Amino acid sequence: MRIAIVNDLLLAVEALSRVVTSVPGYVIAWIATNGAEAVKKYEEDKPDLILMDLIMPVMDGVQATDAIMKKSPCPILVVTATVKGNAAKVFEAMGCGALDAVGTPVLGPGGKIEGGEELLKKIVTIRKLVNGDMPALNLKTAPGKTLREAPMPIVAIGSSTGGPKALAHILSRMPGTLGAALVIVQHVDPHFAASLAEWLSDQCKLTATLAREGIHPEQDVVYIAGTNDHLVLDPDGAFHYTSEPLYCPYRPSVDRFFLSLVDSWPRKGVAVLLTGMGRDGAKGLLALRRAGWLTIVQDEKTSIVYGMPRAAVELGAAVIISPLENIADEIVKSIQNREVIYER
């Protein structure tokens, strides 16, 4: 696997290089000290993965990610020294197409590197995503005891690559009194989940918060899946987290949450699948469509990566295929017309 490093700090480059080359088969393709240099080198030599810093001279990591993804998409992992301090820029970069983010490994006492294992885990996951080396998920609904009455409809949204920007766009167009609870499953490192909730709150009239174990969804609140385990709604009407399925590469899984709604939330709502690499959410969206929910898929033109939406379209899971700018209106119209049950 050929990996490029974009970072203006020599110590960071040294730490990253040592971590990458510690794995047989991983080699450094090239090194750039700013975003502009990275864009130029990428045009000449496309690696399998780019480790992109955020704060750099000449052109920062957000601008470089945007330029690279628009020209010829490449897997990009944001590697930043200050995760919380750079949260807004992390979400901007992910909105432009970066797959994930992780802290920069550091050289500790005696030359020992700290934080290298987490970086390597991210690289392995990205390699599986890019190669399509994913076990087929055999997720099935498990009919059982459900709530007799659901107190409100739910708007369930799944997203991945490019998701933060798309989510902000949709939420910014939502009224402060929607009449539904909104639940978002975004593929994001759990270290960033709380910051994502804060960042999204700043983009809209609604309040965004983490979906915490055991709490019940409330109307006009946006809930964000907040751990590396899978968020589900159980028949008790509360949020819970589960490690199953253990082998699922998408954590948290959109499919797992969507299918829990089929099992446990009888009131018909709206399910949306946005931009993202892979196929997560497609099977769950199909199950929700068959259960009478309105299912919306972001169209190819406005998706940063048309992987998850394409998979849903291929399965026939979408009632509506919509450009990003129209999705909020479709959600509001459906929630206001609560008696509509969509074709199965």
XYZ file of C-alpha atoms in Angstrom:
344
model
C 0.000 0.000 0.000
C 1.473 3.332 -1.098
C 0.781 6.099 1.399
C 1.490 9.820 1.029
C 2.139 12.181 3.952
C 1.132 15.850 3.932
C 2.525 17.697 6.958
C 4.757 20.715 7.472
C 6.285 19.547 10.787
C 9.429 17.417 10.515
C 8.811 15.573 13.802
C 5.267 14.685 12.695
C 6.546 13.442 9.323
C 9.166 11.335 11.096
C 6.576 9.791 13.439
C 4.117 9.103 10.609
C 6.810 7.591 8.404
C 7.982 5.246 11.141
C 4.444 4.099 11.931
C 3.567 3.494 8.268
C 6.766 1.637 7.366
C 6.504 -0.565 10.458
C 3.946 -2.635 8.538
C 5.248 -4.926 5.775
C 3.847 -3.835 2.430
C 3.266 -0.214 3.479
C 5.583 2.280 1.767
C 5.800 6.071 1.626
C 4.790 7.264 -1.847
C 5.793 10.893 -1.289
C 5.862 13.667 1.295
C 4.461 17.195 0.903
C 4.887 20.088 3.336
C 1.709 21.979 2.423
C -1.591 21.476 0.650
C -0.567 23.118 -2.612
C 2.476 20.871 -2.901
C 0.269 17.860 -2.139
C -2.179 18.721 -4.921
C 0.688 19.051 -7.399
C 2.346 15.794 -6.335
C -0.994 13.995 -6.431
C -1.465 14.988 -10.070
C 1.885 13.363 -10.860
C 1.630 10.305 -8.617
C -1.633 9.009 -7.141
C -1.068 6.988 -3.935
C -3.468 4.529 -2.318
C -4.011 6.798 0.693
C -3.129 10.336 1.788
C -2.477 11.228 5.436
C -3.546 14.879 5.458
C -2.661 17.441 8.123
C -5.072 20.354 8.627
C -3.065 23.410 9.650
C -0.357 24.153 7.064
C 1.054 27.171 5.215
C 0.156 28.128 1.621
C -2.888 25.785 1.462
C -4.462 24.032 4.446
C -5.732 20.471 4.619
C -9.377 21.369 3.992
C -8.549 23.217 0.776
C -6.198 20.460 -0.376
C -8.784 17.754 0.332
C -11.414 19.690 -1.606
C -9.078 20.202 -4.582
C -7.994 16.559 -4.718
C -11.501 15.136 -4.368
C -12.842 17.398 -7.108
C -10.074 16.464 -9.551
C -9.775 12.735 -8.954
C -11.082 11.244 -5.692
C -8.567 9.555 -3.417
C -8.889 8.047 0.076
C -7.836 10.750 2.522
C -7.367 10.325 6.266
C -7.073 13.544 8.286
C -4.208 13.308 10.767
C -4.218 16.280 13.119
C -2.190 17.173 16.199
C -5.107 18.821 17.994
C -8.287 16.848 17.504
C -10.701 18.884 19.654
C -9.118 22.214 18.813
C -9.492 21.533 15.096
C -12.948 19.908 15.238
C -14.607 22.426 12.906
C -11.870 21.981 10.305
C -12.084 18.194 10.681
C -15.766 18.301 9.754
C -15.058 20.685 6.876
C -12.460 18.261 5.528
C -14.826 15.314 5.963
C -17.485 17.356 4.193
C -15.074 17.688 1.276
C -14.495 13.942 1.160
C -11.971 12.911 3.818
C -12.918 9.477 5.138
C -12.017 9.870 8.792
C -9.717 11.628 11.234
C -7.180 10.556 13.841
C -4.633 12.169 16.134
C -1.055 12.551 14.922
C 1.352 10.021 16.463
C 4.070 11.687 18.535
C 7.653 10.824 19.358
C 7.836 10.215 23.091
C 10.756 9.707 25.462
C 13.471 7.455 24.119
C 12.072 7.722 20.600
C 8.987 5.656 21.427
C 5.991 6.537 19.247
C 2.653 7.125 20.934
C -0.617 6.928 18.992
C 0.651 4.726 16.178
C -1.720 1.816 16.815
C -4.817 3.954 16.347
C -3.479 5.280 13.046
C -2.772 1.762 11.787
C -6.288 0.620 12.721
C -7.732 3.460 10.648
C -5.538 2.559 7.686
C -6.645 -1.089 7.808
C -10.332 -0.077 7.860
C -9.876 2.333 4.960
C -8.010 -0.289 2.933
C -10.935 -2.692 3.400
C -13.421 -0.007 2.357
C -11.469 0.911 -0.756
C -10.871 -2.700 -1.808
C -14.451 -3.722 -1.087
C -13.029 -6.391 1.214
C -16.076 -6.455 3.449
C -17.973 -9.455 4.772
C -21.552 -9.554 3.554
C -23.875 -8.531 6.337
C -26.783 -10.887 6.854
C -28.851 -8.440 8.847
C -32.480 -9.436 9.257
C -35.314 -7.871 11.116
C -36.390 -9.768 14.200
C -40.116 -9.185 14.696
C -41.057 -9.185 18.327
C -42.615 -6.964 20.934
C -42.861 -3.352 19.751
C -44.180 -0.176 21.261
C -47.963 -0.057 21.108
C -47.708 3.614 20.222
C -44.736 5.651 19.112
C -45.023 9.170 20.517
C -43.723 10.859 17.363
C -42.323 10.112 13.926
C -38.573 9.764 13.514
C -36.348 11.145 10.787
C -33.403 8.734 10.508
C -30.344 9.832 8.530
C -27.292 7.756 7.600
C -24.122 9.272 6.147
C -20.406 8.711 5.712
C -17.848 10.301 3.361
C -18.884 13.916 2.806
C -21.583 13.522 5.446
C -20.899 16.376 7.884
C -21.293 19.042 5.210
C -24.431 17.384 3.818
C -25.910 17.049 7.313
C -25.254 20.710 8.074
C -26.930 21.682 4.807
C -30.068 19.682 5.623
C -30.330 20.684 9.292
C -29.819 24.369 8.515
C -33.058 24.233 6.505
C -35.120 22.558 9.202
C -37.688 24.552 11.210
C -37.218 24.791 14.963
C -40.473 22.872 15.492
C -40.363 19.996 13.032
C -42.661 17.638 14.922
C -40.272 14.688 14.852
C -37.098 13.432 16.464
C -34.060 13.294 14.166
C -31.443 10.571 14.584
C -28.134 10.643 12.700
C -25.722 7.768 12.224
C -22.549 9.249 10.741
C -19.407 7.174 10.299
C -17.070 9.163 12.537
C -14.494 8.376 15.181
C -16.182 8.420 18.623
C -13.614 10.986 19.772
C -15.254 13.433 17.363
C -18.895 12.605 18.061
C -19.483 15.199 20.795
C -17.773 17.878 18.722
C -19.907 16.910 15.721
C -23.059 17.397 17.805
C -21.849 20.850 18.903
C -20.867 21.795 15.368
C -24.226 20.733 13.934
C -26.073 22.628 16.685
C -24.354 25.772 15.465
C -25.659 25.115 11.940
C -29.377 24.883 12.731
C -32.347 25.971 14.864
C -32.619 22.538 16.457
C -30.492 21.231 19.322
C -28.089 18.422 18.450
C -26.841 16.102 21.169
C -25.394 12.620 21.572
C -27.807 9.697 21.726
C -27.022 8.408 25.205
C -27.709 4.906 26.501
C -31.212 4.507 27.900
C -32.686 7.886 26.971
C -35.877 8.241 24.934
C -35.938 10.382 21.788
C -37.735 13.692 22.129
C -39.455 15.796 19.515
C -37.410 18.502 17.754
C -34.072 17.206 19.038
C -31.265 15.879 16.821
C -29.494 12.802 18.200
C -26.035 11.713 17.006
C -24.733 8.141 17.381
C -21.874 8.657 19.787
C -19.809 5.491 20.236
C -17.985 2.866 18.218
C -20.814 0.432 18.983
C -24.039 0.378 16.983
C -26.922 2.633 17.975
C -30.352 0.976 18.083
C -33.865 1.804 19.248
C -35.255 -1.053 21.315
C -38.893 -1.982 22.012
C -38.685 0.002 25.267
C -38.548 3.108 23.091
C -35.054 4.046 24.289
C -31.641 4.301 22.653
C -29.202 1.499 23.322
C -25.764 0.556 22.046
C -24.745 -2.927 20.974
C -21.473 -4.414 19.776
C -23.350 -6.849 17.522
C -22.674 -7.535 14.761
C -19.019 -7.658 15.806
C -17.721 -8.250 12.275
C -19.457 -5.195 10.822
C -16.754 -2.851 9.427
C -19.046 0.164 9.578
C -19.156 1.425 13.144
C -21.658 2.692 14.009
C -23.732 0.913 11.361
C -26.533 2.700 9.533
C -28.068 -0.661 8.602
C -28.176 -1.748 12.220
C -30.044 1.397 13.277
C -32.467 1.382 10.344
C -33.394 -2.254 11.010
C -33.985 -1.554 14.685
C -36.615 0.986 13.615
C -38.400 -1.671 11.576
C -38.463 -3.922 14.640
C -39.281 -1.406 17.359
C -40.801 1.849 16.094
C -44.246 1.278 14.552
C -44.921 4.887 13.564
C -43.947 5.589 9.965
C -41.288 8.232 9.470
C -38.589 9.318 7.038
C -35.260 7.596 6.392
C -32.480 9.296 4.431
C -29.232 7.889 3.055
C -26.562 10.410 2.148
C -23.134 10.461 0.518
C -20.649 7.792 1.589
C -18.258 5.048 0.551
C -19.427 1.449 0.749
C -22.914 -0.071 1.049
C -23.933 0.581 4.653
C -27.579 1.569 5.036
C -28.888 0.162 1.758
C -30.433 -3.021 3.211
C -31.885 -1.170 6.173
C -33.366 1.492 3.915
C -35.060 -1.182 1.808
C -36.578 -2.727 4.937
C -37.924 0.662 5.999
C -39.417 1.283 2.567
C -41.172 -2.060 2.757
C -42.466 -1.063 6.203
C -44.091 2.053 4.746
C -41.511 4.730 5.507
C -40.593 7.490 3.097
C -37.055 6.692 1.951
C -34.851 9.363 0.388
C -31.458 8.883 -1.251
C -29.053 11.673 -2.184
C -28.439 11.819 -5.929
C -25.117 11.155 -7.622
C -24.469 14.724 -8.743
C -24.509 16.183 -5.229
C -22.817 13.238 -3.463
C -19.125 13.485 -2.641
C -18.971 9.683 -2.945
C -21.922 7.876 -4.543
C -21.341 4.525 -2.850
C -23.998 4.140 -0.159
C -26.676 5.974 -2.194
C -25.897 3.905 -5.293
C -26.207 0.660 -3.331
C -29.626 1.742 -2.055
C -30.835 2.704 -5.536
C -29.652 -0.629 -6.945
C -31.702 -2.457 -4.296
C -34.804 -0.404 -5.066
C -34.743 1.078 -1.570
C -35.412 4.708 -2.552
C -38.858 6.247 -2.896
C -37.188 9.553 -3.784
C -33.745 10.200 -5.306
C -33.041 13.841 -4.573
C -30.330 16.475 -4.894
C -29.044 17.566 -1.504
C -30.698 20.995 -1.666
C -34.204 19.455 -1.846
C -33.941 16.832 0.886
C -34.902 19.105 3.801
C -38.085 20.174 2.004
C -39.005 16.537 1.316
C -38.548 15.694 5.006
C -40.655 18.621 6.219
C -43.460 17.889 3.736
C -43.627 14.272 4.830
C -43.643 14.998 8.567
C -46.379 17.598 8.142
C -48.484 15.069 6.195
C -48.247 12.328 8.807
C -50.985 10.069 7.455
C -49.119 9.249 4.262
C -47.784 5.687 4.057
C -45.451 5.116 1.145
C -45.580 2.255 -1.344
C -43.818 -0.911 -0.308
